[in-house]
CSV table of C-alpha atoms and ligand atoms in Angstrom, one decimal:
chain,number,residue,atom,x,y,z
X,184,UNK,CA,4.2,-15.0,7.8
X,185,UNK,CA,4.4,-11.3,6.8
X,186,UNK,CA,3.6,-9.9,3.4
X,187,UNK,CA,5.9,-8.2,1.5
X,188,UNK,CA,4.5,-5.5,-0.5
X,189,UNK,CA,7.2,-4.6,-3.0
X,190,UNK,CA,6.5,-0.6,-3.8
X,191,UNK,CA,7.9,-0.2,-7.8
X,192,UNK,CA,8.3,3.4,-6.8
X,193,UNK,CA,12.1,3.3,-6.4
X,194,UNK,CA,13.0,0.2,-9.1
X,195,UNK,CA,14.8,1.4,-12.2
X,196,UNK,CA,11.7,2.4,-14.4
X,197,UNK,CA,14.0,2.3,-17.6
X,198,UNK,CA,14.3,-1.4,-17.0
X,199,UNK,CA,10.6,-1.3,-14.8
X,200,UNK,CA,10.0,-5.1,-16.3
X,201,UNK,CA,13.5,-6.8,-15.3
X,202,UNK,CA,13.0,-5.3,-12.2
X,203,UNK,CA,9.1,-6.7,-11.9
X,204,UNK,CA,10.2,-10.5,-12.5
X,205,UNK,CA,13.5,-10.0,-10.0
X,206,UNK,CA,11.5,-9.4,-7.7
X,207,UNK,CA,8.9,-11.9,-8.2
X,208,UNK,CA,12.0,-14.4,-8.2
X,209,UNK,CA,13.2,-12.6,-5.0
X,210,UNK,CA,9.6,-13.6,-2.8
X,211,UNK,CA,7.9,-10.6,-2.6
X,212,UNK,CA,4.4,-11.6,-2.4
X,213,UNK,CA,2.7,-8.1,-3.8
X,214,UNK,CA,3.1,-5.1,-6.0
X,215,UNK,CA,2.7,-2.2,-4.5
X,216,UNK,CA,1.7,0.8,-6.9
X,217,UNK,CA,1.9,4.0,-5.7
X,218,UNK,CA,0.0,6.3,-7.7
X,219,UNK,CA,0.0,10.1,-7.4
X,220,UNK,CA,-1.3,13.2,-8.9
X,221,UNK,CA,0.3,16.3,-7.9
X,222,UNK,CA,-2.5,17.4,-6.4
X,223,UNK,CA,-3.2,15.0,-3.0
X,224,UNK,CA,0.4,14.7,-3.2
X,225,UNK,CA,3.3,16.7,-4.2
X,226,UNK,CA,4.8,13.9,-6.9
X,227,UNK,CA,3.6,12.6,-10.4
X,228,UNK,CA,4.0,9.0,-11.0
X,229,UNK,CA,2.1,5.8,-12.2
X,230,UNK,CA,-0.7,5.8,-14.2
X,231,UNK,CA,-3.5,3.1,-15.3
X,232,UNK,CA,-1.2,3.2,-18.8
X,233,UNK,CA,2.0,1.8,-16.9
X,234,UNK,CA,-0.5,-0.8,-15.1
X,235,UNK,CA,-2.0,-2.3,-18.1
X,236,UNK,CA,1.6,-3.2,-19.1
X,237,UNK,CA,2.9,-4.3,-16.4
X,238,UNK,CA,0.0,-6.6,-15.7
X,239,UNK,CA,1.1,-8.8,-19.2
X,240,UNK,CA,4.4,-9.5,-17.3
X,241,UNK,CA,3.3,-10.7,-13.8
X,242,UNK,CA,0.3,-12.7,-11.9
X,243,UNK,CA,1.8,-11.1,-8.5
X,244,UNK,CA,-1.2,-9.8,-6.6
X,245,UNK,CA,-1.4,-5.6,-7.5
X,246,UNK,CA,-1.8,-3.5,-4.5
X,247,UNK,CA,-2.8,0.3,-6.2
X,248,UNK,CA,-2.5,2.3,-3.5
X,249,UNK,CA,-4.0,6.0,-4.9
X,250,UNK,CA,-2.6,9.1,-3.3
X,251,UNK,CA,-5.0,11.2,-6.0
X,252,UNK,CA,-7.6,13.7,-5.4
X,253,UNK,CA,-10.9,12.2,-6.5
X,254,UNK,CA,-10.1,8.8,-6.3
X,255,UNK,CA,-13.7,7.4,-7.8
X,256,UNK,CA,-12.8,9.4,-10.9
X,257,UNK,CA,-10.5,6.7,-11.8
X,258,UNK,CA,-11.6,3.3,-10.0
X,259,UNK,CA,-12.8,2.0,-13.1
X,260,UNK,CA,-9.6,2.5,-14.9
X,261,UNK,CA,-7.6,0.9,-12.6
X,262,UNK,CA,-9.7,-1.9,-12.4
X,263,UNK,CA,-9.5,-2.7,-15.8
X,264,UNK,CA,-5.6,-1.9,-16.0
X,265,UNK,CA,-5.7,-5.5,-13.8
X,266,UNK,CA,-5.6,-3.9,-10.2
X,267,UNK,CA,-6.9,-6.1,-7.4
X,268,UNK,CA,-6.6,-4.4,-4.7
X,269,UNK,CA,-7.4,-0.1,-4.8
X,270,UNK,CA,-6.5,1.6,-1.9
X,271,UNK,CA,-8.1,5.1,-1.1
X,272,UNK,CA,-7.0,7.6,1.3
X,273,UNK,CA,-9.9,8.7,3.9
X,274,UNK,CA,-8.5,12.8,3.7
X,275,UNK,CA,-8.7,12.8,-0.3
X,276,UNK,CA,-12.8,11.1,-1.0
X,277,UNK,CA,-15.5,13.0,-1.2
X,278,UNK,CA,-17.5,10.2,-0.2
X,279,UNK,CA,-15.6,7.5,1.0
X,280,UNK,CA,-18.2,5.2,1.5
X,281,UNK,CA,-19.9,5.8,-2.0
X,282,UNK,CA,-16.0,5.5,-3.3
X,283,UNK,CA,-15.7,1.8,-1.6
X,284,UNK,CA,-19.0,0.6,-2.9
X,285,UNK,CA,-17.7,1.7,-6.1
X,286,UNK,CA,-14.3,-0.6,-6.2
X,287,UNK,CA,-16.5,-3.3,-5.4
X,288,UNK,CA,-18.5,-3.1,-7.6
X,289,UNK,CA,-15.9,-3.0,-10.4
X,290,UNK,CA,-15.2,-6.5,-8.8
X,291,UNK,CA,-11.8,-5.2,-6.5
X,292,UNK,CA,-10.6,-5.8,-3.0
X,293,UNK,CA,-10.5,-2.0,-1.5
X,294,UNK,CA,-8.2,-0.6,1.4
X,295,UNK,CA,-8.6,2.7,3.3
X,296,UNK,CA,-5.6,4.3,4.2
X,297,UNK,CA,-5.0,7.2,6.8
X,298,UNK,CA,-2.1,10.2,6.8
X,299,UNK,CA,0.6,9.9,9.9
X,300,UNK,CA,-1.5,13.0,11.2
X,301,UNK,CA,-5.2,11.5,10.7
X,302,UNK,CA,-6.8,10.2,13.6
X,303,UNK,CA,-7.9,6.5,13.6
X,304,UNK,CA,-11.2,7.6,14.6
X,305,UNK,CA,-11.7,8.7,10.4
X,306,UNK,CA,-11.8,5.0,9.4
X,307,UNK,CA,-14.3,3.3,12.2
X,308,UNK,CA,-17.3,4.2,10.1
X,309,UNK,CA,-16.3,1.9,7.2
X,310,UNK,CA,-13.8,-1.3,8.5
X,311,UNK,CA,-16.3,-3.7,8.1
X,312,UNK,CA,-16.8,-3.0,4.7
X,313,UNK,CA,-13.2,-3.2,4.0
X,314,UNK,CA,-10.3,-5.6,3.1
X,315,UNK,CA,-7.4,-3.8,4.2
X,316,UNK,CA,-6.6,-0.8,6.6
X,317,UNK,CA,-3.3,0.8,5.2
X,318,UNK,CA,-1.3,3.0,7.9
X,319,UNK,CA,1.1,5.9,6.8
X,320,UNK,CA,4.4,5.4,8.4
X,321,UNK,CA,5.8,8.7,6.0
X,322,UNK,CA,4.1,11.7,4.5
X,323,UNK,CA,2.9,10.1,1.4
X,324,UNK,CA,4.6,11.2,-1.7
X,325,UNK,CA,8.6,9.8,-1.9
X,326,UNK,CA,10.1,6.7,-1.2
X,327,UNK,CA,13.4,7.3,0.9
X,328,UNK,CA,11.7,9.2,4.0
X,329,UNK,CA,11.9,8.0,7.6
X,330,UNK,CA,10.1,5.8,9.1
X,331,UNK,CA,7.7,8.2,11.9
X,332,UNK,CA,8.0,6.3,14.9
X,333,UNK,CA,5.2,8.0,16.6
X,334,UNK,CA,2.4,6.7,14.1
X,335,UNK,CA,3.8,2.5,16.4
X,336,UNK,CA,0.7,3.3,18.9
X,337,UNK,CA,-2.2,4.3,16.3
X,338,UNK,CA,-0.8,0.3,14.1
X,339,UNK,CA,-1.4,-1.0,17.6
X,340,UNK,CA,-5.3,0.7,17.6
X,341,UNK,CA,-6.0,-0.3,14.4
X,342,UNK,CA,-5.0,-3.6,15.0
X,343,UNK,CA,-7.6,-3.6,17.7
X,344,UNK,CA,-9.7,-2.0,15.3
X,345,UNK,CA,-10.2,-5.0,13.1
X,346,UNK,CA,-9.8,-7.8,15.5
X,347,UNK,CA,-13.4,-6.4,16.7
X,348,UNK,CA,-14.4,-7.4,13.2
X,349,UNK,CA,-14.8,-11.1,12.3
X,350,UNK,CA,-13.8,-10.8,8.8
X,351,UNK,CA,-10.1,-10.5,7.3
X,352,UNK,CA,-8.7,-7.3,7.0
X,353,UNK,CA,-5.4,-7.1,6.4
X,354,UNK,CA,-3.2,-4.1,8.4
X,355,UNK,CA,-0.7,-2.8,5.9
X,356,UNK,CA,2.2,-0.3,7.4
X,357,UNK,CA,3.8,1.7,4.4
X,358,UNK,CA,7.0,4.1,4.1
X,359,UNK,CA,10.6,3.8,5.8
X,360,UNK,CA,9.8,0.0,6.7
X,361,UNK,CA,13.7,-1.7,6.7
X,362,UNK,CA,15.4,-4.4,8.5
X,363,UNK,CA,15.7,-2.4,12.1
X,364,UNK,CA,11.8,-1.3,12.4
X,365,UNK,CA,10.3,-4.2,10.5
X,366,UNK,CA,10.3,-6.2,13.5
X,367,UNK,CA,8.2,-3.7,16.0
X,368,UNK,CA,5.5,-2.7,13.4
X,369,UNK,CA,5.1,-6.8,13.3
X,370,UNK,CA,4.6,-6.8,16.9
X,371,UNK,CA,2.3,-4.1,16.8
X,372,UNK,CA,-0.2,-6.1,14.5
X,373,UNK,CA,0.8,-5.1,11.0
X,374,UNK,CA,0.4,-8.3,8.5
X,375,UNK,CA,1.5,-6.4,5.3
X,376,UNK,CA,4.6,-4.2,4.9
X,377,UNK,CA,5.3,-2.1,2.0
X,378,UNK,CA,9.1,-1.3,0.9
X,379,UNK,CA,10.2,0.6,-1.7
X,380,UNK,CA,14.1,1.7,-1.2
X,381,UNK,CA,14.6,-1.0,1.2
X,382,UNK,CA,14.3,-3.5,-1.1
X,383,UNK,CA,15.4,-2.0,-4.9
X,384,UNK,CA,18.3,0.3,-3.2
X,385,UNK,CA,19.7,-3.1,-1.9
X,386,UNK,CA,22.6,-5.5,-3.2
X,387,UNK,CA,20.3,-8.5,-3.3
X,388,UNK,CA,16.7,-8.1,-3.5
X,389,UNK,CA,15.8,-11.5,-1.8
X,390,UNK,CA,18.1,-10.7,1.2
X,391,UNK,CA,16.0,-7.9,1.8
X,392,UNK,CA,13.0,-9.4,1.6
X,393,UNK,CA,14.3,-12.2,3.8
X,394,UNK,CA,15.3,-9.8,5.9
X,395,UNK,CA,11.6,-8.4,6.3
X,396,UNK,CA,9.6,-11.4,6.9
X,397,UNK,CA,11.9,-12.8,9.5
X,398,UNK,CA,13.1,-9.3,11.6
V,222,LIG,C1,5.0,6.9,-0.2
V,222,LIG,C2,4.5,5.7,-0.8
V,222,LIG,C3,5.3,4.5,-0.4
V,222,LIG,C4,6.8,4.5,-0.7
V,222,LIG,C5,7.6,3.7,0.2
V,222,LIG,O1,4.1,8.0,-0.5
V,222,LIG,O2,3.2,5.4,-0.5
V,222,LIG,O3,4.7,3.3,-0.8
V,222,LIG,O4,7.0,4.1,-2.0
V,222,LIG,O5,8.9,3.9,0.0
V,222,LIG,P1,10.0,3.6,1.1
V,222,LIG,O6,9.9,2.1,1.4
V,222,LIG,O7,11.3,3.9,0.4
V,222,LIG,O8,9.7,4.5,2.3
V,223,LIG,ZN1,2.4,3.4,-1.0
């Protein structure tokens, strides 16, 4: 079965820890944090602050996924805000490899994640050394975009990508993931799918989560 990756990006942050356990109650299986800096990205949100205190609320698995520029300037933070799981982006590291080495060490699973524009070919180097390949569907920065249809081919290479490995590594798809395209990024290999709008702009958050895992 699919995981949903619930992304707290569009809940209502003036109630952010109602909206934390309804989902929880709801089935999603992960929290998605999307964290940006103005500066990789052209939005300001989440911070290690807001993690720390959201972590008192839930034991749901937290999926940071870091649109920043320096990303291994702030692995440690994270890690101790209660982050399991630190996503990088391949265009915004230095040195991605040093930067992976880094989030394990501070005891974290680590993702890589590539723009709808970047080339597969950037993240060959360094799957066996992760736990998670995350593909753009959007241009990272707001929830609410359209899904990019085009980026259906390069989910399909990086599936192929990681079954060449023999460990788990999970294939995440992330922005303008709904009921209608849900079920063709599934066929094209991905095991995690992040949602933001789809899930907090609907009427009943555990239809729409429903709604993803079996599309
Ligand atoms: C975009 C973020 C996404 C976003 C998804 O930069 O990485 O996680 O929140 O939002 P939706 O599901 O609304 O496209
Ligand atoms: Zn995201």
């Amino acid at each position: 079965m699919v995981i949903v990756a619930s992304s707290i990006l569009s809940a209502d942050f003036s109630k952010l820890g109602e909206e934390i356990k309804a989902i929880e109650h709801a089935g999603a299986d992960w929290i998605h944090i999307d964290v940006m800096d103005g500066h990789f990205v052209p939005n300001i949100t989440i911070g290690p602050v807001l993690v720390k205190s959201i972590r008192k609320i839930t034991s749901l698995f937290f999926d940071c996924h870091l649109m920043i520029e320096k990303p291994e300037d702030y692995v440690e933070q994270f890690a101790k805000a209660g982050a399991d799981l630190i996503t990088i982006h391949a265009e915004s590291s230095l040195n991605v490899k040093s930067t992976i080495k880094k989030i394990k060490d501070v005891g974290c699973k680590v993702g890589i994640s590539i723009n709808p524009e970047t080339p597969i070919d950037l993240i060959k180097d360094v799957i066996e050394e992760v736990d998670l390949v995350l593909v753009m569907s959007v241009h990272p920065g707001f929830s609410g975009q359209s899904f990019i249809k085009d980026v259906i081919p390069k989910i399909k290479k990086a599936k192929e990508l990681i079954n060449k490995t023999k460990r788990k590594v999970y294939l995440q798809v992330d922005g303008g993931i709904n009921k209608e395209n849900a079920g063709i990024i599934k066929e094209n290999g991905a095991d995690v799918l992040v949602a933001a709008s789809f899930i907090f702009k609907s009427d009943n958050y555990k239809d729409a989560i429903k709604q993803l895992k079996e599309s």
